[in-house]
């Protein structure tokens, strides 16, 4: 049986999920968190099959269960697309997926039901958002745009790429004229949100905000919100390098992090 003092597990293929972690810490600062960055198997969004992604994410969930997590957030759109149903069948603890959160926040934001989603190749080609929209809000018209290079560029250091503006213009020009809302359909993309917003005039939404709401509601309904007074502990585990991951995560979160490398 889960306890209030157990941890919240958050995972992504790399740095992207720190955008979700940051929102969670803001709203639920007294919780203890484990962040699992599977950067040793990065990228998830191109070159991996659905089956491979299911096996990778199953191993991460096993890790969370062994490390006393009471709730898991799949802070990766590609993993949510490929594996959320699979993971929910395999594990009994609550699992929150980011695609559902993305559709929900887009549905709340749009005035004309026309939205665009920028994402990885896998998420776009699997119609992760389009399929979920049919289930959650059938009136939503969804245009999915695969920004093939973005996650890799952000993970490696966005500002070091001279062609970043050219690529931004290329992909953002695919947004339909009637779309009034853009969903950041990869958790890496909020890290370059300012650059994206400079290039478009429509509303940009980050599913992380909705994730926090869902996580809070879920924990509250199960009476699992941590009621301790002091701030929680955050531990990072990564399957790849730490020399770039650590300073980038620290800069984004505005604090020093406790990080360990584990086998991929």
Tab-separated table of C-alpha atoms in Angstrom:
chain	number	residue	atom	x	y	z
A	1	UNK	CA	0.000	0.000	0.000
A	2	UNK	CA	1.305	3.434	-0.981
A	3	UNK	CA	2.332	5.952	1.686
A	4	UNK	CA	2.252	9.774	1.659
A	5	UNK	CA	6.014	9.886	2.177
A	6	UNK	CA	6.789	7.882	-0.962
A	7	UNK	CA	8.287	9.603	-3.985
A	8	UNK	CA	6.989	10.872	-7.290
A	9	UNK	CA	8.835	9.413	-10.286
A	10	UNK	CA	9.305	11.504	-13.430
A	11	UNK	CA	11.058	10.227	-16.545
A	12	UNK	CA	12.108	11.363	-19.985
A	13	UNK	CA	14.599	10.373	-22.655
A	14	UNK	CA	16.874	13.190	-21.476
A	15	UNK	CA	16.634	16.771	-20.237
A	16	UNK	CA	13.140	17.537	-21.506
A	17	UNK	CA	11.249	16.236	-18.492
A	18	UNK	CA	12.949	18.822	-16.273
A	19	UNK	CA	10.344	21.240	-17.673
A	20	UNK	CA	7.672	19.071	-16.022
A	21	UNK	CA	9.730	18.630	-12.846
A	22	UNK	CA	10.081	22.420	-12.510
A	23	UNK	CA	6.296	22.899	-12.622
A	24	UNK	CA	5.782	20.059	-10.136
A	25	UNK	CA	8.288	21.529	-7.647
A	26	UNK	CA	6.548	24.908	-7.942
A	27	UNK	CA	3.167	23.449	-6.999
A	28	UNK	CA	4.182	20.531	-4.770
A	29	UNK	CA	7.505	21.590	-3.195
A	30	UNK	CA	7.239	19.244	-0.202
A	31	UNK	CA	7.169	16.072	-2.279
A	32	UNK	CA	10.264	13.917	-2.816
A	33	UNK	CA	11.092	13.311	-6.481
A	34	UNK	CA	13.131	10.868	-8.517
A	35	UNK	CA	13.976	12.097	-12.015
A	36	UNK	CA	15.103	9.406	-14.455
A	37	UNK	CA	16.806	10.787	-17.577
A	38	UNK	CA	17.354	7.950	-20.047
A	39	UNK	CA	19.932	9.915	-22.036
A	40	UNK	CA	21.995	6.769	-22.621
A	41	UNK	CA	19.160	5.619	-24.912
A	42	UNK	CA	18.432	9.086	-26.357
A	43	UNK	CA	16.703	9.882	-28.682
A	44	UNK	CA	13.348	8.149	-28.219
A	45	UNK	CA	11.660	10.072	-31.019
A	46	UNK	CA	13.508	8.660	-34.026
A	47	UNK	CA	15.053	5.293	-34.796
A	48	UNK	CA	13.215	3.240	-32.153
A	49	UNK	CA	10.219	0.947	-32.577
A	50	UNK	CA	7.120	0.967	-30.399
A	51	UNK	CA	8.205	-2.370	-28.908
A	52	UNK	CA	11.679	-1.054	-28.047
A	53	UNK	CA	10.150	1.987	-26.349
A	54	UNK	CA	7.784	-0.200	-24.351
A	55	UNK	CA	10.670	-2.328	-23.087
A	56	UNK	CA	12.803	0.721	-22.182
A	57	UNK	CA	9.961	2.364	-20.292
A	58	UNK	CA	8.983	-0.869	-18.532
A	59	UNK	CA	12.496	-1.034	-17.109
A	60	UNK	CA	12.185	2.557	-15.878
A	61	UNK	CA	8.880	1.753	-14.159
A	62	UNK	CA	10.518	-1.248	-12.479
A	63	UNK	CA	13.175	1.163	-11.180
A	64	UNK	CA	10.509	3.500	-9.793
A	65	UNK	CA	8.651	0.657	-8.077
A	66	UNK	CA	11.889	-0.571	-6.459
A	67	UNK	CA	12.588	2.992	-5.297
A	68	UNK	CA	9.264	3.514	-3.543
A	69	UNK	CA	7.354	5.749	-5.951
A	70	UNK	CA	3.650	6.389	-5.317
A	71	UNK	CA	2.966	8.029	-8.699
A	72	UNK	CA	4.758	8.165	-12.055
A	73	UNK	CA	4.704	10.937	-14.642
A	74	UNK	CA	5.662	9.983	-18.190
A	75	UNK	CA	7.277	13.331	-19.031
A	76	UNK	CA	8.019	12.314	-22.604
A	77	UNK	CA	5.486	12.627	-25.414
A	78	UNK	CA	7.095	9.853	-27.461
A	79	UNK	CA	7.021	7.426	-24.525
A	80	UNK	CA	3.423	8.430	-23.751
A	81	UNK	CA	2.446	7.715	-27.354
A	82	UNK	CA	4.231	4.366	-27.520
A	83	UNK	CA	3.839	2.939	-24.053
A	84	UNK	CA	1.290	4.566	-21.723
A	85	UNK	CA	-1.420	1.910	-22.182
A	86	UNK	CA	1.173	-0.867	-22.032
A	87	UNK	CA	2.582	0.484	-18.752
A	88	UNK	CA	-0.849	0.923	-17.179
A	89	UNK	CA	-1.617	-2.727	-17.897
A	90	UNK	CA	1.671	-3.849	-16.325
A	91	UNK	CA	1.792	-1.656	-13.213
A	92	UNK	CA	-0.798	-0.855	-10.555
A	93	UNK	CA	0.508	2.545	-9.399
A	94	UNK	CA	-1.031	5.691	-10.966
A	95	UNK	CA	0.691	6.721	-14.223
A	96	UNK	CA	0.070	10.150	-15.742
A	97	UNK	CA	0.802	10.675	-19.438
A	98	UNK	CA	1.694	13.961	-21.041
A	99	UNK	CA	-0.272	13.529	-24.302
A	100	UNK	CA	-3.604	13.470	-22.439
A	101	UNK	CA	-2.512	16.589	-20.552
A	102	UNK	CA	-1.527	18.283	-23.824
A	103	UNK	CA	-4.891	17.614	-25.460
A	104	UNK	CA	-6.722	18.787	-22.322
A	105	UNK	CA	-4.876	22.103	-22.069
A	106	UNK	CA	-5.222	22.711	-25.834
A	107	UNK	CA	-8.947	22.026	-25.611
A	108	UNK	CA	-9.257	24.548	-22.745
A	109	UNK	CA	-7.192	27.176	-24.609
A	110	UNK	CA	-8.392	27.109	-28.223
A	111	UNK	CA	-11.265	29.370	-29.235
A	112	UNK	CA	-11.868	27.809	-32.664
A	113	UNK	CA	-10.921	24.124	-32.118
A	114	UNK	CA	-7.962	24.323	-34.530
A	115	UNK	CA	-4.639	23.425	-32.945
A	116	UNK	CA	-1.133	22.582	-34.114
A	117	UNK	CA	1.315	20.304	-32.309
A	118	UNK	CA	5.080	20.308	-32.781
A	119	UNK	CA	6.701	17.060	-31.692
A	120	UNK	CA	9.209	14.315	-32.474
A	121	UNK	CA	8.913	12.218	-35.617
A	122	UNK	CA	7.560	9.219	-33.672
A	123	UNK	CA	4.819	11.199	-31.898
A	124	UNK	CA	3.718	12.892	-35.137
A	125	UNK	CA	3.789	9.762	-37.302
A	126	UNK	CA	1.979	7.723	-34.633
A	127	UNK	CA	-0.677	10.478	-34.435
A	128	UNK	CA	-0.320	10.550	-30.662
A	129	UNK	CA	-2.200	13.848	-30.332
A	130	UNK	CA	-4.723	13.276	-33.106
A	131	UNK	CA	-5.771	9.906	-31.676
A	132	UNK	CA	-6.020	11.197	-28.110
A	133	UNK	CA	-8.000	14.243	-29.311
A	134	UNK	CA	-10.582	11.936	-30.921
A	135	UNK	CA	-11.117	10.338	-27.514
A	136	UNK	CA	-11.047	13.472	-25.340
A	137	UNK	CA	-12.468	16.211	-27.591
A	138	UNK	CA	-13.674	14.958	-30.969
A	139	UNK	CA	-14.250	18.518	-32.250
A	140	UNK	CA	-10.537	19.374	-32.119
A	141	UNK	CA	-8.776	19.647	-35.486
A	142	UNK	CA	-5.152	18.673	-34.962
A	143	UNK	CA	-2.210	19.380	-37.271
A	144	UNK	CA	0.857	17.389	-36.197
A	145	UNK	CA	4.287	18.688	-37.239
A	146	UNK	CA	7.412	16.564	-36.810
A	147	UNK	CA	10.406	18.725	-35.864
A	148	UNK	CA	12.923	15.972	-36.464
A	149	UNK	CA	16.112	17.687	-35.264
A	150	UNK	CA	14.851	19.762	-32.331
A	151	UNK	CA	15.121	17.358	-29.361
A	152	UNK	CA	18.658	16.347	-30.338
A	153	UNK	CA	19.694	19.995	-30.793
A	154	UNK	CA	18.214	21.024	-27.431
A	155	UNK	CA	19.798	18.052	-25.654
A	156	UNK	CA	23.203	18.916	-27.165
A	157	UNK	CA	22.952	22.704	-26.671
A	158	UNK	CA	20.433	24.648	-28.789
A	159	UNK	CA	22.454	27.877	-28.952
A	160	UNK	CA	25.446	26.095	-30.498
A	161	UNK	CA	23.564	25.380	-33.749
A	162	UNK	CA	23.849	28.102	-36.418
A	163	UNK	CA	20.877	26.730	-38.385
A	164	UNK	CA	18.400	26.852	-35.470
A	165	UNK	CA	16.507	29.934	-36.720
A	166	UNK	CA	16.261	28.512	-40.221
A	167	UNK	CA	14.846	25.219	-38.893
A	168	UNK	CA	12.419	27.028	-36.574
A	169	UNK	CA	11.065	29.026	-39.499
A	170	UNK	CA	10.812	25.886	-41.636
A	171	UNK	CA	8.700	23.929	-39.146
A	172	UNK	CA	6.638	26.791	-37.746
A	173	UNK	CA	5.641	27.789	-41.285
A	174	UNK	CA	3.722	24.475	-41.430
A	175	UNK	CA	1.261	25.690	-38.780
A	176	UNK	CA	-2.148	26.114	-40.508
A	177	UNK	CA	-3.363	29.693	-40.873
A	178	UNK	CA	-6.569	28.917	-38.942
A	179	UNK	CA	-4.793	27.372	-35.919
A	180	UNK	CA	-5.051	29.545	-32.810
A	181	UNK	CA	-3.102	27.323	-30.387
A	182	UNK	CA	0.285	25.596	-30.575
A	183	UNK	CA	1.052	22.686	-28.260
A	184	UNK	CA	4.681	22.042	-27.318
A	185	UNK	CA	4.403	18.306	-27.973
A	186	UNK	CA	7.868	17.386	-26.718
A	187	UNK	CA	9.033	18.199	-23.195
A	188	UNK	CA	12.331	19.516	-24.575
A	189	UNK	CA	10.549	22.348	-26.415
A	190	UNK	CA	9.673	24.589	-23.430
A	191	UNK	CA	13.447	25.043	-23.108
A	192	UNK	CA	13.301	27.041	-26.378
A	193	UNK	CA	9.835	28.518	-25.842
A	194	UNK	CA	11.037	32.136	-26.160
A	195	UNK	CA	12.525	31.431	-29.594
A	196	UNK	CA	9.308	29.733	-30.700
A	197	UNK	CA	7.093	32.582	-29.464
A	198	UNK	CA	9.202	35.168	-31.308
A	199	UNK	CA	8.231	33.493	-34.587
A	200	UNK	CA	4.460	33.102	-34.180
A	201	UNK	CA	1.489	35.137	-33.007
A	202	UNK	CA	-0.751	32.358	-31.688
A	203	UNK	CA	-1.080	31.033	-28.133
A	204	UNK	CA	1.625	28.545	-27.087
A	205	UNK	CA	0.725	25.951	-24.451
A	206	UNK	CA	2.896	23.633	-22.372
A	207	UNK	CA	1.228	20.372	-21.199
A	208	UNK	CA	3.338	20.453	-18.007
A	209	UNK	CA	0.856	22.884	-16.431
A	210	UNK	CA	-1.988	20.394	-16.881
A	211	UNK	CA	0.219	17.525	-15.648
A	212	UNK	CA	0.626	19.294	-12.294
A	213	UNK	CA	-3.137	19.660	-11.948
A	214	UNK	CA	-3.686	15.978	-12.744
A	215	UNK	CA	-0.943	14.814	-10.402
A	216	UNK	CA	-2.311	16.945	-7.557
A	217	UNK	CA	-5.868	15.692	-8.113
A	218	UNK	CA	-4.717	12.061	-8.291
A	219	UNK	CA	-2.624	12.235	-5.118
A	220	UNK	CA	-5.352	14.139	-3.276
A	221	UNK	CA	-8.043	11.609	-4.241
A	222	UNK	CA	-5.825	8.776	-2.949
A	223	UNK	CA	-4.917	10.743	0.198
A	224	UNK	CA	-1.244	10.562	-0.815
A	225	UNK	CA	-0.206	14.234	-0.788
A	226	UNK	CA	2.901	14.604	1.367
A	227	UNK	CA	2.019	16.811	4.340
A	228	UNK	CA	5.525	17.361	5.705
A	229	UNK	CA	6.548	21.008	6.138
A	230	UNK	CA	10.113	20.957	4.784
A	231	UNK	CA	11.043	20.989	1.096
A	232	UNK	CA	11.369	17.632	-0.604
A	233	UNK	CA	14.503	15.911	-1.868
A	234	UNK	CA	15.106	15.560	-5.608
A	235	UNK	CA	17.418	12.825	-6.889
A	236	UNK	CA	18.457	12.526	-10.534
A	237	UNK	CA	19.448	9.258	-12.186
A	238	UNK	CA	20.791	9.262	-15.745
A	239	UNK	CA	21.859	6.424	-18.030
A	240	UNK	CA	24.275	8.549	-20.070
A	241	UNK	CA	26.659	11.463	-19.559
A	242	UNK	CA	26.344	13.888	-16.651
A	243	UNK	CA	28.911	16.549	-17.710
A	244	UNK	CA	26.411	18.362	-19.960
A	245	UNK	CA	23.180	17.160	-18.342
A	246	UNK	CA	24.040	18.393	-14.825
A	247	UNK	CA	24.898	22.064	-15.585
A	248	UNK	CA	22.034	22.381	-18.082
A	249	UNK	CA	19.484	20.993	-15.609
A	250	UNK	CA	20.921	23.176	-12.813
A	251	UNK	CA	20.712	26.311	-14.931
A	252	UNK	CA	17.101	25.593	-15.879
A	253	UNK	CA	15.974	24.632	-12.364
A	254	UNK	CA	18.024	27.358	-10.668
A	255	UNK	CA	19.553	25.014	-8.104
A	256	UNK	CA	22.327	22.469	-7.651
A	257	UNK	CA	21.198	18.892	-8.234
A	258	UNK	CA	22.050	15.505	-6.738
A	259	UNK	CA	22.794	13.221	-9.683
A	260	UNK	CA	23.926	9.623	-10.202
A	261	UNK	CA	24.794	7.683	-13.314
A	262	UNK	CA	23.297	4.200	-13.648
A	263	UNK	CA	23.638	1.482	-16.342
A	264	UNK	CA	21.486	1.945	-19.423
